DNA sequence: CAGTGGATCGTCT
DNA sequence: GACGATCCACTGG
């Protein structure tokens, strides 16, 4: 288990980073409670030229400010007043790229996740969908701006994903973004039951 | 199954 | 004052 260094996140190749995050392990440790899972679904948000991005048109506010910093930082915000969505900031200062983590396959700390979700038994909804995974891992908007090296970290455990195992599609829930809604910026591990969105028909 | 609507509040206009 | 990078429960077929 090797924590990904800041340099992993600071490249300008957003789509490649979003793709390479598939198969990595997202871990949290809050108050001694460890939880984590394998990332199986991501979405890329292309900053100032992407109508789906909060940083579109160089929109710089107190909320979006962390996206303008160096890569390797968490961007967490509240959606629909209920859900905390976790993003990884990428690229260098001044280039507000981000990758939304949409789903994980739970690996460790499953009892802790069940407790946070108020669930009795393991089921596929744990870690499925960006709101669910943040809740399971205990991530909230108070963690926005945190470096991904301490309480929240992303690790390589040696798991390898072949290019052919990664599916690509349009992003989910970004209809407001006009033509940019159709861009192929969503990546997922084919056949994984924890991936969100409509089931793929085979 | 598909479709619909409610929850709930920070953020920006 | 409007609106989400969502989720779940509930409806009807």
PDB file of C-alpha atoms (C1' of nucleotides) in Angstrom:
ATOM      1  CA  UNK A   1       0.000   0.000   0.000  1.00  0.00           C
ATOM      2  CA  UNK A   2       1.781   3.087  -1.276  1.00  0.00           C
ATOM      3  CA  UNK A   3       0.203   6.534  -0.943  1.00  0.00           C
ATOM      4  CA  UNK A   4       0.136   8.310  -4.276  1.00  0.00           C
ATOM      5  CA  UNK A   5       2.524  11.290  -4.211  1.00  0.00           C
ATOM      6  CA  UNK A   6       1.425  14.830  -5.020  1.00  0.00           C
ATOM      7  CA  UNK A   7       3.114  14.547  -8.396  1.00  0.00           C
ATOM      8  CA  UNK A   8       0.561  11.917  -9.452  1.00  0.00           C
ATOM      9  CA  UNK A   9      -2.155  14.557  -9.269  1.00  0.00           C
ATOM     10  CA  UNK A  10      -0.269  17.529 -10.624  1.00  0.00           C
ATOM     11  CA  UNK A  11      -0.052  16.543 -14.282  1.00  0.00           C
ATOM     12  CA  UNK A  12      -2.101  18.426 -16.848  1.00  0.00           C
ATOM     13  CA  UNK A  13      -3.495  15.231 -18.398  1.00  0.00           C
ATOM     14  CA  UNK A  14      -6.821  15.265 -16.565  1.00  0.00           C
ATOM     15  CA  UNK A  15      -8.488  12.448 -18.492  1.00  0.00           C
ATOM     16  CA  UNK A  16      -5.511  10.137 -18.034  1.00  0.00           C
ATOM     17  CA  UNK A  17      -5.489  10.816 -14.299  1.00  0.00           C
ATOM     18  CA  UNK A  18      -9.221  10.113 -14.062  1.00  0.00           C
ATOM     19  CA  UNK A  19      -8.592   6.840 -15.873  1.00  0.00           C
ATOM     20  CA  UNK A  20      -5.591   5.893 -13.740  1.00  0.00           C
ATOM     21  CA  UNK A  21      -7.573   6.468 -10.545  1.00  0.00           C
ATOM     22  CA  UNK A  22      -9.743   3.488 -11.458  1.00  0.00           C
ATOM     23  CA  UNK A  23      -8.421   0.583  -9.356  1.00  0.00           C
ATOM     24  CA  UNK A  24      -6.665   2.765  -6.766  1.00  0.00           C
ATOM     25  CA  UNK A  25      -7.756   2.618  -3.123  1.00  0.00           C
ATOM     26  CA  UNK A  26      -9.402   5.558  -1.354  1.00  0.00           C
ATOM     27  CA  UNK A  27      -8.817   5.440   2.408  1.00  0.00           C
ATOM     28  CA  UNK A  28      -9.983   7.554   5.312  1.00  0.00           C
ATOM     29  CA  UNK A  29      -8.994   7.560   8.973  1.00  0.00           C
ATOM     30  CA  UNK A  30     -11.040   9.759  11.275  1.00  0.00           C
ATOM     31  CA  UNK A  31     -10.810   9.373  15.050  1.00  0.00           C
ATOM     32  CA  UNK A  32      -8.975   6.095  14.582  1.00  0.00           C
ATOM     33  CA  UNK A  33     -11.719   4.647  12.401  1.00  0.00           C
ATOM     34  CA  UNK A  34     -10.255   3.298   9.159  1.00  0.00           C
ATOM     35  CA  UNK A  35     -12.370   2.719   6.080  1.00  0.00           C
ATOM     36  CA  UNK A  36     -11.573   2.367   2.425  1.00  0.00           C
ATOM     37  CA  UNK A  37     -12.409   0.883  -0.908  1.00  0.00           C
ATOM     38  CA  UNK A  38     -11.277   0.479  -4.475  1.00  0.00           C
ATOM     39  CA  UNK A  39     -12.241   3.291  -6.833  1.00  0.00           C
ATOM     40  CA  UNK A  40     -14.422   1.837  -9.609  1.00  0.00           C
ATOM     41  CA  UNK A  41     -15.949   4.976 -11.146  1.00  0.00           C
ATOM     42  CA  UNK A  42     -14.680   8.515 -11.782  1.00  0.00           C
ATOM     43  CA  UNK A  43     -15.663  11.624 -13.741  1.00  0.00           C
ATOM     44  CA  UNK A  44     -13.370  14.361 -15.050  1.00  0.00           C
ATOM     45  CA  UNK A  45     -14.277  18.065 -14.814  1.00  0.00           C
ATOM     46  CA  UNK A  46     -12.239  20.144 -17.188  1.00  0.00           C
ATOM     47  CA  UNK A  47     -12.134  23.488 -15.401  1.00  0.00           C
ATOM     48  CA  UNK A  48     -12.716  26.826 -17.066  1.00  0.00           C
ATOM     49  CA  UNK A  49     -13.709  25.428 -20.490  1.00  0.00           C
ATOM     50  CA  UNK A  50     -16.183  22.837 -19.138  1.00  0.00           C
ATOM     51  CA  UNK A  51     -19.750  24.005 -18.606  1.00  0.00           C
ATOM     52  CA  UNK A  52     -20.322  21.134 -16.183  1.00  0.00           C
ATOM     53  CA  UNK A  53     -17.481  22.315 -13.920  1.00  0.00           C
ATOM     54  CA  UNK A  54     -18.004  24.662 -11.004  1.00  0.00           C
ATOM     55  CA  UNK A  55     -14.901  26.476 -12.261  1.00  0.00           C
ATOM     56  CA  UNK A  56     -16.397  27.080 -15.705  1.00  0.00           C
ATOM     57  CA  UNK A  57     -15.572  30.451 -17.194  1.00  0.00           C
ATOM     58  CA  UNK A  58     -12.956  30.991 -14.518  1.00  0.00           C
ATOM     59  CA  UNK A  59     -15.593  31.187 -11.802  1.00  0.00           C
ATOM     60  CA  UNK A  60     -13.606  31.787  -8.663  1.00  0.00           C
ATOM     61  CA  UNK A  61     -15.503  31.891  -5.387  1.00  0.00           C
ATOM     62  CA  UNK A  62     -14.859  30.843  -1.820  1.00  0.00           C
ATOM     63  CA  UNK A  63     -16.339  27.457  -2.692  1.00  0.00           C
ATOM     64  CA  UNK A  64     -14.332  26.823  -5.868  1.00  0.00           C
ATOM     65  CA  UNK A  65     -11.081  28.377  -4.669  1.00  0.00           C
ATOM     66  CA  UNK A  66      -9.463  25.068  -3.701  1.00  0.00           C
ATOM     67  CA  UNK A  67      -9.770  23.840  -7.278  1.00  0.00           C
ATOM     68  CA  UNK A  68      -7.433  26.627  -8.365  1.00  0.00           C
ATOM     69  CA  UNK A  69      -4.678  25.350  -6.091  1.00  0.00           C
ATOM     70  CA  UNK A  70      -2.127  22.604  -6.769  1.00  0.00           C
ATOM     71  CA  UNK A  71      -3.299  19.044  -7.436  1.00  0.00           C
ATOM     72  CA  UNK A  72      -3.555  16.462  -4.658  1.00  0.00           C
ATOM     73  CA  UNK A  73      -6.149  18.319  -2.589  1.00  0.00           C
ATOM     74  CA  UNK A  74      -9.729  17.353  -1.731  1.00  0.00           C
ATOM     75  CA  UNK A  75     -12.586  19.446  -3.108  1.00  0.00           C
ATOM     76  CA  UNK A  76     -15.755  18.543  -1.222  1.00  0.00           C
ATOM     77  CA  UNK A  77     -19.023  20.400  -1.563  1.00  0.00           C
ATOM     78  CA  UNK A  78     -22.637  19.986  -0.547  1.00  0.00           C
ATOM     79  CA  UNK A  79     -25.077  18.933  -3.258  1.00  0.00           C
ATOM     80  CA  UNK A  80     -28.885  19.153  -3.011  1.00  0.00           C
ATOM     81  CA  UNK A  81     -28.448  20.229   0.589  1.00  0.00           C
ATOM     82  CA  UNK A  82     -27.852  16.615   1.582  1.00  0.00           C
ATOM     83  CA  UNK A  83     -24.905  14.978  -0.126  1.00  0.00           C
ATOM     84  CA  UNK A  84     -21.227  15.727   0.239  1.00  0.00           C
ATOM     85  CA  UNK A  85     -19.450  15.018  -3.057  1.00  0.00           C
ATOM     86  CA  UNK A  86     -15.740  14.201  -2.967  1.00  0.00           C
ATOM     87  CA  UNK A  87     -13.406  15.359  -5.741  1.00  0.00           C
ATOM     88  CA  UNK A  88      -9.667  15.163  -6.274  1.00  0.00           C
ATOM     89  CA  UNK A  89      -8.101  18.401  -7.500  1.00  0.00           C
ATOM     90  CA  UNK A  90      -5.555  17.873 -10.267  1.00  0.00           C
ATOM     91  CA  UNK A  91      -3.087  19.925 -12.313  1.00  0.00           C
ATOM     92  CA  UNK A  92      -1.043  22.898 -11.117  1.00  0.00           C
ATOM     93  CA  UNK A  93      -2.046  26.080  -9.380  1.00  0.00           C
ATOM     94  CA  UNK A  94      -4.309  28.196 -11.573  1.00  0.00           C
ATOM     95  CA  UNK A  95      -5.689  25.223 -13.534  1.00  0.00           C
ATOM     96  CA  UNK A  96      -8.876  24.098 -11.747  1.00  0.00           C
ATOM     97  CA  UNK A  97      -9.176  20.508 -12.960  1.00  0.00           C
ATOM     98  CA  UNK A  98     -10.942  17.971 -10.755  1.00  0.00           C
ATOM     99  CA  UNK A  99     -11.976  14.323 -10.708  1.00  0.00           C
ATOM    100  CA  UNK A 100     -15.217  13.342  -8.998  1.00  0.00           C
ATOM    101  CA  UNK A 101     -15.025   9.933  -7.320  1.00  0.00           C
ATOM    102  CA  UNK A 102     -18.390   8.343  -8.028  1.00  0.00           C
ATOM    103  CA  UNK A 103     -18.103   4.831  -6.619  1.00  0.00           C
ATOM    104  CA  UNK A 104     -15.890   2.524  -4.570  1.00  0.00           C
ATOM    105  CA  UNK A 105     -15.923  -1.183  -3.886  1.00  0.00           C
ATOM    106  CA  UNK A 106     -15.637  -1.422  -0.084  1.00  0.00           C
ATOM    107  CA  UNK A 107     -12.519  -3.253   1.138  1.00  0.00           C
ATOM    108  CA  UNK A 108     -11.771  -2.345   4.737  1.00  0.00           C
ATOM    109  CA  UNK A 109     -13.752  -0.953   7.640  1.00  0.00           C
ATOM    110  CA  UNK A 110     -17.069  -2.247   6.386  1.00  0.00           C
ATOM    111  CA  UNK A 111     -18.609  -2.281   9.900  1.00  0.00           C
ATOM    112  CA  UNK A 112     -17.649   1.395  10.275  1.00  0.00           C
ATOM    113  CA  UNK A 113     -19.304   2.192   6.945  1.00  0.00           C
ATOM    114  CA  UNK A 114     -22.451   0.307   7.896  1.00  0.00           C
ATOM    115  CA  UNK A 115     -22.607   2.275  11.122  1.00  0.00           C
ATOM    116  CA  UNK A 116     -22.333   5.592   9.276  1.00  0.00           C
ATOM    117  CA  UNK A 117     -25.008   4.564   6.785  1.00  0.00           C
ATOM    118  CA  UNK A 118     -27.286   3.223   9.505  1.00  0.00           C
ATOM    119  CA  UNK A 119     -27.423  -0.112   7.767  1.00  0.00           C
ATOM    120  CA  UNK A 120     -27.481  -3.568   9.333  1.00  0.00           C
ATOM    121  CA  UNK A 121     -26.044  -5.661   6.528  1.00  0.00           C
ATOM    122  CA  UNK A 122     -23.659  -5.308   3.633  1.00  0.00           C
ATOM    123  CA  UNK A 123     -25.268  -4.474   0.313  1.00  0.00           C
ATOM    124  CA  UNK A 124     -24.235  -3.082  -3.052  1.00  0.00           C
ATOM    125  CA  UNK A 125     -25.418   0.450  -2.312  1.00  0.00           C
ATOM    126  CA  UNK A 126     -22.452   0.941   0.039  1.00  0.00           C
ATOM    127  CA  UNK A 127     -19.978   3.026  -1.906  1.00  0.00           C
ATOM    128  CA  UNK A 128     -22.211   3.205  -4.945  1.00  0.00           C
ATOM    129  CA  UNK A 129     -22.798   6.818  -5.986  1.00  0.00           C
ATOM    130  CA  UNK A 130     -20.841   9.889  -4.895  1.00  0.00           C
ATOM    131  CA  UNK A 131     -23.183  10.790  -2.045  1.00  0.00           C
ATOM    132  CA  UNK A 132     -23.160   7.287  -0.633  1.00  0.00           C
ATOM    133  CA  UNK A 133     -19.418   6.795  -0.745  1.00  0.00           C
ATOM    134  CA  UNK A 134     -18.691  10.073   1.017  1.00  0.00           C
ATOM    135  CA  UNK A 135     -21.123   9.177   3.752  1.00  0.00           C
ATOM    136  CA  UNK A 136     -19.672   5.674   4.122  1.00  0.00           C
ATOM    137  CA  UNK A 137     -16.131   7.047   4.402  1.00  0.00           C
ATOM    138  CA  UNK A 138     -17.121   9.908   6.707  1.00  0.00           C
ATOM    139  CA  UNK A 139     -16.082  12.630   4.263  1.00  0.00           C
ATOM    140  CA  UNK A 140     -17.880  15.972   4.556  1.00  0.00           C
ATOM    141  CA  UNK A 141     -17.344  19.459   3.201  1.00  0.00           C
ATOM    142  CA  UNK A 142     -15.287  20.276   6.264  1.00  0.00           C
ATOM    143  CA  UNK A 143     -12.546  18.226   4.602  1.00  0.00           C
ATOM    144  CA  UNK A 144     -12.363  20.412   1.531  1.00  0.00           C
ATOM    145  CA  UNK A 145      -8.820  21.714   1.083  1.00  0.00           C
ATOM    146  CA  UNK A 146      -7.220  18.750   2.876  1.00  0.00           C
ATOM    147  CA  UNK A 147      -4.129  17.218   1.312  1.00  0.00           C
ATOM    148  CA  UNK A 148      -4.658  13.612   0.160  1.00  0.00           C
ATOM    149  CA  UNK A 149      -1.825  12.275   2.308  1.00  0.00           C
ATOM    150  CA  UNK A 150      -3.199  12.239   5.827  1.00  0.00           C
ATOM    151  CA  UNK A 151      -6.737  11.531   7.020  1.00  0.00           C
ATOM    152  CA  UNK A 152      -7.837  11.085   3.430  1.00  0.00           C
ATOM    153  CA  UNK A 153      -5.428   9.300   1.116  1.00  0.00           C
ATOM    154  CA  UNK A 154      -5.345   7.472  -2.183  1.00  0.00           C
ATOM    155  CA  UNK A 155      -3.136   4.405  -2.446  1.00  0.00           C
ATOM    156  CA  UNK A 156      -1.779   1.958  -4.973  1.00  0.00           C
ATOM    157  CA  UNK A 157      -2.015  -1.593  -3.643  1.00  0.00           C
ATOM    158  CA  UNK A 158      -0.605  -3.184  -6.773  1.00  0.00           C
ATOM    159  CA  UNK A 159      -4.000  -3.885  -8.323  1.00  0.00           C
ATOM    160  CA  UNK A 160      -3.738  -3.473 -12.085  1.00  0.00           C
ATOM    161  CA  UNK A 161      -6.535  -2.563 -14.471  1.00  0.00           C
ATOM    162  CA  UNK A 162      -6.246  -3.276 -18.188  1.00  0.00           C
ATOM    163  CA  UNK A 163      -7.325  -0.499 -20.536  1.00  0.00           C
ATOM    164  CA  UNK A 164      -9.855  -2.889 -22.030  1.00  0.00           C
ATOM    165  CA  UNK A 165     -11.505  -3.272 -18.606  1.00  0.00           C
ATOM    166  CA  UNK A 166     -12.366   0.418 -18.395  1.00  0.00           C
ATOM    167  CA  UNK A 167     -15.661   1.674 -19.795  1.00  0.00           C
ATOM    168  CA  UNK A 168     -16.186   5.270 -20.947  1.00  0.00           C
ATOM    169  CA  UNK A 169     -19.425   7.251 -21.135  1.00  0.00           C
ATOM    170  CA  UNK A 170     -20.972  10.678 -20.763  1.00  0.00           C
ATOM    171  CA  UNK A 171     -21.138  12.065 -17.240  1.00  0.00           C
ATOM    172  CA  UNK A 172     -24.180  11.589 -15.036  1.00  0.00           C
ATOM    173  CA  UNK A 173     -26.475  14.369 -13.858  1.00  0.00           C
ATOM    174  CA  UNK A 174     -24.948  17.234 -15.852  1.00  0.00           C
ATOM    175  CA  UNK A 175     -27.812  17.984 -18.260  1.00  0.00           C
ATOM    176  CA  UNK A 176     -27.478  21.661 -17.410  1.00  0.00           C
ATOM    177  CA  UNK A 177     -24.094  21.726 -19.200  1.00  0.00           C
ATOM    178  CA  UNK A 178     -25.461  21.876 -22.760  1.00  0.00           C
ATOM    179  CA  UNK A 179     -23.191  20.265 -25.326  1.00  0.00           C
ATOM    180  CA  UNK A 180     -20.551  19.534 -22.696  1.00  0.00           C
ATOM    181  CA  UNK A 181     -22.965  17.071 -21.067  1.00  0.00           C
ATOM    182  CA  UNK A 182     -22.189  14.603 -23.858  1.00  0.00           C
ATOM    183  CA  UNK A 183     -18.407  14.595 -23.420  1.00  0.00           C
ATOM    184  CA  UNK A 184     -16.959  11.109 -22.701  1.00  0.00           C
ATOM    185  CA  UNK A 185     -15.497  12.028 -19.340  1.00  0.00           C
ATOM    186  CA  UNK A 186     -16.874   9.218 -17.152  1.00  0.00           C
ATOM    187  CA  UNK A 187     -14.738   6.145 -16.505  1.00  0.00           C
ATOM    188  CA  UNK A 188     -15.736   2.925 -14.773  1.00  0.00           C
ATOM    189  CA  UNK A 189     -14.609  -0.620 -14.169  1.00  0.00           C
ATOM    190  CA  UNK A 190     -16.646  -2.767 -16.539  1.00  0.00           C
ATOM    191  CA  UNK A 191     -18.891  -5.299 -14.897  1.00  0.00           C
ATOM    192  CA  UNK A 192     -18.300  -4.053 -11.353  1.00  0.00           C
ATOM    193  CA  UNK A 193     -21.498  -4.178  -9.323  1.00  0.00           C
ATOM    194  CA  UNK A 194     -20.620  -1.077  -7.305  1.00  0.00           C
ATOM    195  CA  UNK A 195     -20.613   1.237 -10.321  1.00  0.00           C
ATOM    196  CA  UNK A 196     -23.496   3.734 -10.166  1.00  0.00           C
ATOM    197  CA  UNK A 197     -25.932   4.710 -12.861  1.00  0.00           C
ATOM    198  CA  UNK A 198     -28.147   2.546 -15.015  1.00  0.00           C
ATOM    199  CA  UNK A 199     -27.066  -1.085 -15.356  1.00  0.00           C
ATOM    200  CA  UNK A 200     -25.274  -1.688 -18.619  1.00  0.00           C
ATOM    201  CA  UNK A 201     -27.113  -4.140 -20.804  1.00  0.00           C
ATOM    202  CA  UNK A 202     -24.904  -6.806 -22.303  1.00  0.00           C
TER     203      UNK A 202
ATOM    204  C1'  DC B   1     -38.728  -2.503 -14.375  1.00  0.00           C
ATOM    205  C1'  DA B   2     -39.620   3.153 -15.545  1.00  0.00           C
ATOM    206  C1'  DG B   3     -41.074   7.374 -13.947  1.00  0.00           C
ATOM    207  C1'  DT B   4     -41.886  10.810 -10.346  1.00  0.00           C
ATOM    208  C1'  DG B   5     -41.391  13.684  -6.453  1.00  0.00           C
ATOM    209  C1'  DG B   6     -39.605  14.977  -1.819  1.00  0.00           C
ATOM    210  C1'  DA B   7     -35.763  15.923   1.197  1.00  0.00           C
ATOM    211  C1'  DT B   8     -32.831  20.029   2.419  1.00  0.00           C
ATOM    212  C1'  DC B   9     -29.443  24.003   2.413  1.00  0.00           C
ATOM    213  C1'  DG B  10     -25.166  26.307   0.747  1.00  0.00           C
ATOM    214  C1'  DT B  11     -24.068  29.042  -2.958  1.00  0.00           C
ATOM    215  C1'  DC B  12     -24.536  32.438  -6.349  1.00  0.00           C
ATOM    216  C1'  DT B  13     -27.587  35.936  -8.817  1.00  0.00           C
TER     217       DT B  13
ATOM    218  C1'  DG C   1     -35.050  33.462  -4.717  1.00  0.00           C
ATOM    219  C1'  DA C   2     -33.664  29.561  -7.618  1.00  0.00           C
ATOM    220  C1'  DC C   3     -31.224  25.592  -8.158  1.00  0.00           C
ATOM    221  C1'  DG C   4     -28.310  21.706  -8.002  1.00  0.00           C
ATOM    222  C1'  DA C   5     -21.874  16.782 -10.292  1.00  0.00           C
ATOM    223  C1'  DT C   6     -28.021  12.803  -5.474  1.00  0.00           C
ATOM    224  C1'  DC C   7     -30.689   9.285  -3.303  1.00  0.00           C
ATOM    225  C1'  DC C   8     -34.637   6.868  -1.888  1.00  0.00           C
ATOM    226  C1'  DA C   9     -39.375   5.667  -1.576  1.00  0.00           C
ATOM    227  C1'  DC C  10     -43.281   5.113  -3.863  1.00  0.00           C
ATOM    228  C1'  DT C  11     -46.205   4.656  -7.749  1.00  0.00           C
ATOM    229  C1'  DG C  12     -48.095   2.056 -11.804  1.00  0.00           C
ATOM    230  C1'  DG C  13     -47.548  -1.526 -15.418  1.00  0.00           C
TER     231       DG C  13
END
